[in-house]
Amino acid sequence: MPLPTSPVIRRARLGAELRQLRRREALTLEQVCDRLGWASTSKLSRIELGQSRPDLADVLDLLDVYEVPPPQRDALIVIARDAATSRGWWKALGEMGERQRTYAELEAGAASIVDWQPAVVPGLLQTPAYARLRIAVGRLLDPALDVDADVRARALRHEVLRRADPPRYTALLAEAACDAGDTPPQVWREQLRHLVDLAGLPHVTIRLLPRGVAARGGAQPLTPYSCYSFPDPADPRTVMLEALTTDVRLATAVDVDRYERLTGWLLEAALGPEETVAALNRLAVD
């Protein structure tokens, strides 16, 4: 069952709205917490930063302090419920690590997703065999990593592209991402055929940036990133930057606009969808 909204984004939206309300009332974190009898400001700070799944009762108390009238109050209660969701779909993702969980939340409620990958096939497009190889590499740095659980979790994430109301998905791949490297030939051919099959879906677009071709001004980002937009235009567009040990989430309009502009330049330079599929088919038979 897909989520109608992305909990991590609704938490960010709720936090921003509550912070605005507090500032409108010219109240400090300490003053609000004193009125509510909260032991420290860290609880409110985490809610405002979208860093914790809010308790609806706490949100209702905050709305009382800020004297929020209907219908604004009703709208914020809906957002708070989305942010604190405990649907069965979410419970099915319980074995996910924190990093995959964040991506799953973003993907679940997205209207559109754009992935840029300079070196590997994006997670949403990976076959189980290819995913296992990529995830297993992580055990060199984190021996506690549960490879089997991560592979199962990634397979659950893939369902977002097969559901009845999928997001529009675009994968931008540097040519290096389509090099077999040390991937076993059988696994790699299966992965290439899978990319071709997915490119045949009406909501999936795959674009290849040939080696030696750069975006406008020579721009070619070395860091993988993903851009997300959501059905509710008031929910913040978001960019996730993928790093070695953690990921960075950007949600300010200035940051997101820059990445969306860069994405446009990459799309200008990349092969078209049909040319990309032809190139993938050639690689699959080489």
Coordinates of C-alpha atoms in Angstrom, one line a residue:
M1 CA 0.0 0.0 0.0
P2 CA 1.7 3.2 -1.1
L3 CA 1.7 6.2 1.2
P4 CA -0.2 9.2 0.0
T5 CA 2.5 11.5 1.4
S6 CA 6.1 11.3 2.4
P7 CA 6.4 11.2 6.2
V8 CA 9.9 12.7 6.2
I9 CA 8.7 15.6 4.1
R10 CA 5.6 16.1 6.1
R11 CA 7.7 16.3 9.2
A12 CA 9.8 19.0 7.6
R13 CA 6.7 20.8 6.5
L14 CA 5.1 20.6 9.9
G15 CA 8.3 21.8 11.7
A16 CA 8.6 24.8 9.4
E17 CA 4.9 25.7 9.9
L18 CA 5.2 25.4 13.7
R19 CA 8.4 27.4 13.8
Q20 CA 6.6 30.2 11.8
L21 CA 3.7 30.2 14.2
R22 CA 6.0 30.4 17.2
R23 CA 7.9 33.3 15.7
R24 CA 4.6 35.0 14.8
E25 CA 3.7 35.0 18.5
A26 CA 7.2 36.3 19.3
L27 CA 7.9 33.3 21.6
T28 CA 11.2 31.7 22.3
L29 CA 11.7 27.9 22.5
E30 CA 12.1 28.3 26.3
Q31 CA 8.9 30.2 26.7
V32 CA 6.8 27.6 24.8
C33 CA 8.4 24.7 26.7
D34 CA 7.7 26.5 30.0
R35 CA 4.0 26.9 29.1
L36 CA 3.7 23.2 28.2
G37 CA 5.8 21.9 31.1
W38 CA 8.3 20.3 28.8
A39 CA 11.6 19.5 30.6
S40 CA 13.9 21.0 27.9
T41 CA 13.8 22.8 24.5
S42 CA 15.3 19.8 22.7
K43 CA 11.9 18.2 22.1
L44 CA 10.5 21.3 20.5
S45 CA 13.7 21.9 18.5
R46 CA 13.6 18.4 17.0
I47 CA 9.9 18.9 16.1
E48 CA 10.6 22.2 14.4
L49 CA 13.6 20.7 12.5
G50 CA 11.6 17.7 11.4
Q51 CA 14.0 15.4 13.1
S52 CA 11.4 13.3 15.1
R53 CA 8.1 11.7 14.4
P54 CA 5.7 14.0 16.3
D55 CA 3.1 12.9 18.8
L56 CA -0.2 14.3 17.8
A57 CA -1.0 15.3 21.4
D58 CA 2.1 17.5 21.5
V59 CA 1.1 19.1 18.2
L60 CA -2.3 19.9 19.5
D61 CA -0.8 21.4 22.6
L62 CA 1.4 23.6 20.4
L63 CA -1.5 24.7 18.3
D64 CA -3.4 25.7 21.5
V65 CA -0.4 27.8 22.7
Y66 CA -0.2 29.6 19.3
E67 CA -4.0 30.0 19.2
V68 CA -4.3 28.6 15.7
P69 CA -7.8 29.0 14.3
P70 CA -9.6 26.7 11.9
P71 CA -9.2 25.9 9.1
Q72 CA -5.4 26.3 9.5
R73 CA -5.6 24.2 12.6
D74 CA -7.4 21.4 10.8
A75 CA -4.9 21.5 7.9
L76 CA -1.9 21.3 10.3
I77 CA -3.5 18.3 12.1
V78 CA -3.7 16.5 8.8
I79 CA 0.0 17.2 8.2
A80 CA 0.8 16.0 11.7
R81 CA -1.0 12.7 11.2
D82 CA 0.9 12.2 7.9
A83 CA 4.2 13.0 9.7
A84 CA 3.5 10.5 12.5
T85 CA 2.2 7.8 10.2
S86 CA 2.2 4.2 11.4
R87 CA 0.6 2.5 8.4
G88 CA 1.1 -1.2 7.7
W89 CA 3.2 -0.3 4.7
W90 CA 5.6 1.6 7.0
K91 CA 5.8 -1.4 9.4
A92 CA 6.7 -3.6 6.4
L93 CA 9.9 -1.5 6.1
G94 CA 10.9 -2.0 9.7
E95 CA 14.1 -3.9 8.9
M96 CA 15.4 -1.1 6.8
G97 CA 18.5 0.7 7.9
E98 CA 18.0 4.4 8.7
R99 CA 19.5 5.5 5.3
Q100 CA 17.3 3.3 3.2
R101 CA 14.3 4.2 5.3
T102 CA 14.8 7.9 4.5
Y103 CA 14.9 7.2 0.8
A104 CA 11.9 4.9 1.0
E105 CA 9.9 7.6 2.8
L106 CA 10.8 10.2 0.1
E107 CA 10.1 7.8 -2.8
A108 CA 6.8 6.7 -1.3
G109 CA 5.1 10.1 -1.4
A110 CA 7.0 11.6 -4.4
A111 CA 5.3 12.9 -7.6
S112 CA 8.6 12.9 -9.4
I113 CA 12.1 11.6 -8.8
V114 CA 15.4 12.4 -10.6
D115 CA 18.5 10.4 -9.8
W116 CA 22.0 11.3 -10.9
Q117 CA 24.6 8.5 -10.7
P118 CA 28.2 9.0 -11.9
A119 CA 29.4 5.5 -11.0
V120 CA 26.8 2.8 -10.3
V121 CA 23.2 1.9 -11.3
P122 CA 20.7 3.8 -9.0
G123 CA 19.2 1.8 -6.2
L124 CA 15.6 1.9 -7.7
L125 CA 16.9 0.3 -10.9
Q126 CA 19.1 -2.5 -9.4
T127 CA 18.4 -6.2 -9.8
P128 CA 18.7 -8.3 -6.6
A129 CA 21.9 -9.8 -7.8
Y130 CA 23.5 -6.5 -8.7
A131 CA 22.2 -4.9 -5.5
R132 CA 23.7 -7.7 -3.4
L133 CA 27.1 -7.1 -4.9
R134 CA 26.9 -3.3 -4.3
I135 CA 25.6 -3.7 -0.7
A136 CA 28.2 -6.4 0.1
V137 CA 30.9 -3.8 -0.6
G138 CA 29.6 -1.8 2.3
R139 CA 30.6 -4.6 4.7
L140 CA 34.2 -3.8 4.1
L141 CA 33.6 -0.6 6.0
D142 CA 30.7 -1.8 8.3
P143 CA 31.1 -5.5 9.3
A144 CA 27.7 -5.3 11.1
L145 CA 25.8 -4.6 7.8
D146 CA 23.1 -7.1 7.2
V147 CA 23.4 -7.7 3.5
D148 CA 20.3 -10.0 3.2
A149 CA 18.1 -7.5 5.0
D150 CA 19.3 -4.6 2.9
V151 CA 18.7 -6.5 -0.3
R152 CA 15.1 -7.3 0.8
A153 CA 14.6 -3.7 1.8
R154 CA 15.8 -2.5 -1.6
A155 CA 13.4 -4.9 -3.3
L156 CA 10.5 -3.4 -1.3
R157 CA 11.6 0.1 -2.4
H158 CA 11.4 -1.1 -6.1
E159 CA 7.6 -1.5 -5.7
V160 CA 7.2 2.2 -6.0
L161 CA 7.8 2.0 -9.7
R162 CA 5.3 -0.8 -10.2
R163 CA 2.4 0.6 -8.2
A164 CA -0.8 1.9 -9.7
D165 CA 0.1 5.6 -9.2
P166 CA 3.9 5.7 -9.6
P167 CA 6.0 8.8 -9.5
R168 CA 7.6 10.1 -12.7
Y169 CA 11.1 8.7 -12.5
T170 CA 14.2 9.9 -14.4
A171 CA 17.6 8.3 -14.1
L172 CA 20.6 10.2 -15.4
L173 CA 23.6 8.0 -15.7
A174 CA 27.2 8.8 -16.5
E175 CA 28.6 6.3 -18.9
A176 CA 30.9 5.0 -16.2
A177 CA 27.8 3.8 -14.3
C178 CA 27.3 1.4 -17.2
D179 CA 30.7 -0.1 -17.1
A180 CA 30.7 -3.7 -15.9
G181 CA 33.9 -3.3 -13.9
D182 CA 34.3 -6.5 -11.8
T183 CA 30.6 -7.4 -12.0
P184 CA 30.2 -11.0 -13.1
P185 CA 29.1 -11.0 -16.8
Q186 CA 25.8 -12.9 -16.1
V187 CA 24.8 -10.4 -13.4
W188 CA 25.8 -7.4 -15.5
R189 CA 23.8 -8.6 -18.6
E190 CA 20.8 -9.2 -16.4
Q191 CA 21.2 -5.7 -15.0
L192 CA 21.4 -4.1 -18.4
R193 CA 18.3 -6.0 -19.7
H194 CA 16.5 -4.9 -16.5
L195 CA 17.3 -1.3 -17.3
V196 CA 16.0 -1.7 -20.9
D197 CA 12.7 -3.3 -19.5
L198 CA 12.2 -0.5 -17.0
A199 CA 12.8 2.2 -19.7
G200 CA 9.8 0.8 -21.5
L201 CA 7.5 1.9 -18.6
P202 CA 5.6 5.1 -19.5
H203 CA 6.7 6.8 -16.3
V204 CA 10.4 5.8 -16.4
T205 CA 13.0 7.6 -18.4
I206 CA 16.7 6.6 -18.5
R207 CA 19.3 9.0 -20.0
L208 CA 23.0 8.3 -20.5
L209 CA 25.7 11.0 -20.4
P210 CA 28.4 9.7 -22.7
R211 CA 32.0 9.7 -21.6
G212 CA 33.8 13.0 -22.5
V213 CA 30.5 14.9 -22.7
A214 CA 29.8 17.5 -19.9
A215 CA 26.9 19.7 -19.1
R216 CA 26.8 23.4 -19.7
G217 CA 30.0 25.1 -18.7
G218 CA 31.7 21.7 -18.1
A219 CA 29.6 21.0 -15.1
Q220 CA 29.5 17.3 -14.1
P221 CA 28.7 16.6 -10.5
L222 CA 30.9 13.8 -9.0
T223 CA 28.5 13.2 -6.1
P224 CA 25.3 11.1 -6.6
Y225 CA 22.1 13.0 -5.8
S226 CA 18.4 12.6 -6.0
C227 CA 15.7 15.3 -6.5
Y228 CA 12.2 14.9 -5.2
S229 CA 9.0 16.9 -5.7
F230 CA 5.6 16.1 -4.2
P231 CA 1.9 16.3 -5.1
D232 CA 1.2 19.0 -2.5
P233 CA 3.2 22.0 -3.8
A234 CA 3.5 23.3 -0.3
D235 CA 5.6 20.3 0.7
P236 CA 9.3 21.2 0.2
R237 CA 11.1 20.0 -2.8
T238 CA 14.1 18.0 -1.6
V239 CA 17.6 17.0 -2.8
M240 CA 19.4 14.1 -1.2
L241 CA 23.2 14.0 -1.6
E242 CA 24.7 10.6 -1.2
A243 CA 28.0 10.3 0.7
L244 CA 30.1 7.5 2.1
T245 CA 28.8 7.2 5.6
T246 CA 25.7 9.5 5.6
D247 CA 23.5 11.5 3.3
V248 CA 22.7 15.2 3.3
R249 CA 19.1 16.4 2.8
L250 CA 18.7 19.8 1.3
A251 CA 15.3 21.5 1.3
T252 CA 15.8 25.3 1.0
A253 CA 14.5 26.8 -2.3
V254 CA 17.9 28.2 -3.1
D255 CA 19.7 24.8 -2.8
V256 CA 17.0 22.9 -4.6
D257 CA 16.8 25.4 -7.5
R258 CA 20.6 25.0 -8.0
Y259 CA 20.4 21.3 -8.3
E260 CA 17.3 21.4 -10.6
R261 CA 19.2 23.9 -12.8
L262 CA 22.2 21.5 -12.9
T263 CA 19.8 18.6 -13.7
G264 CA 18.5 20.6 -16.6
W265 CA 22.0 21.0 -18.0
L266 CA 22.7 17.3 -17.6
L267 CA 19.5 16.5 -19.5
E268 CA 20.6 18.9 -22.3
A269 CA 23.9 17.0 -22.7
A270 CA 22.6 13.4 -22.3
L271 CA 21.6 11.0 -25.0
G272 CA 17.8 10.9 -25.6
P273 CA 15.7 8.1 -24.2
E274 CA 15.7 6.1 -27.4
E275 CA 19.4 6.5 -28.0
T276 CA 20.1 5.5 -24.4
V277 CA 18.1 2.3 -24.8
A278 CA 19.9 1.5 -28.0
A279 CA 23.3 2.0 -26.2
L280 CA 22.2 -0.2 -23.3
N281 CA 21.1 -2.9 -25.7
R282 CA 24.5 -2.8 -27.4
L283 CA 26.3 -3.1 -24.1
A284 CA 24.1 -6.1 -23.2
V285 CA 25.2 -8.1 -26.2
D286 CA 28.9 -7.1 -26.2

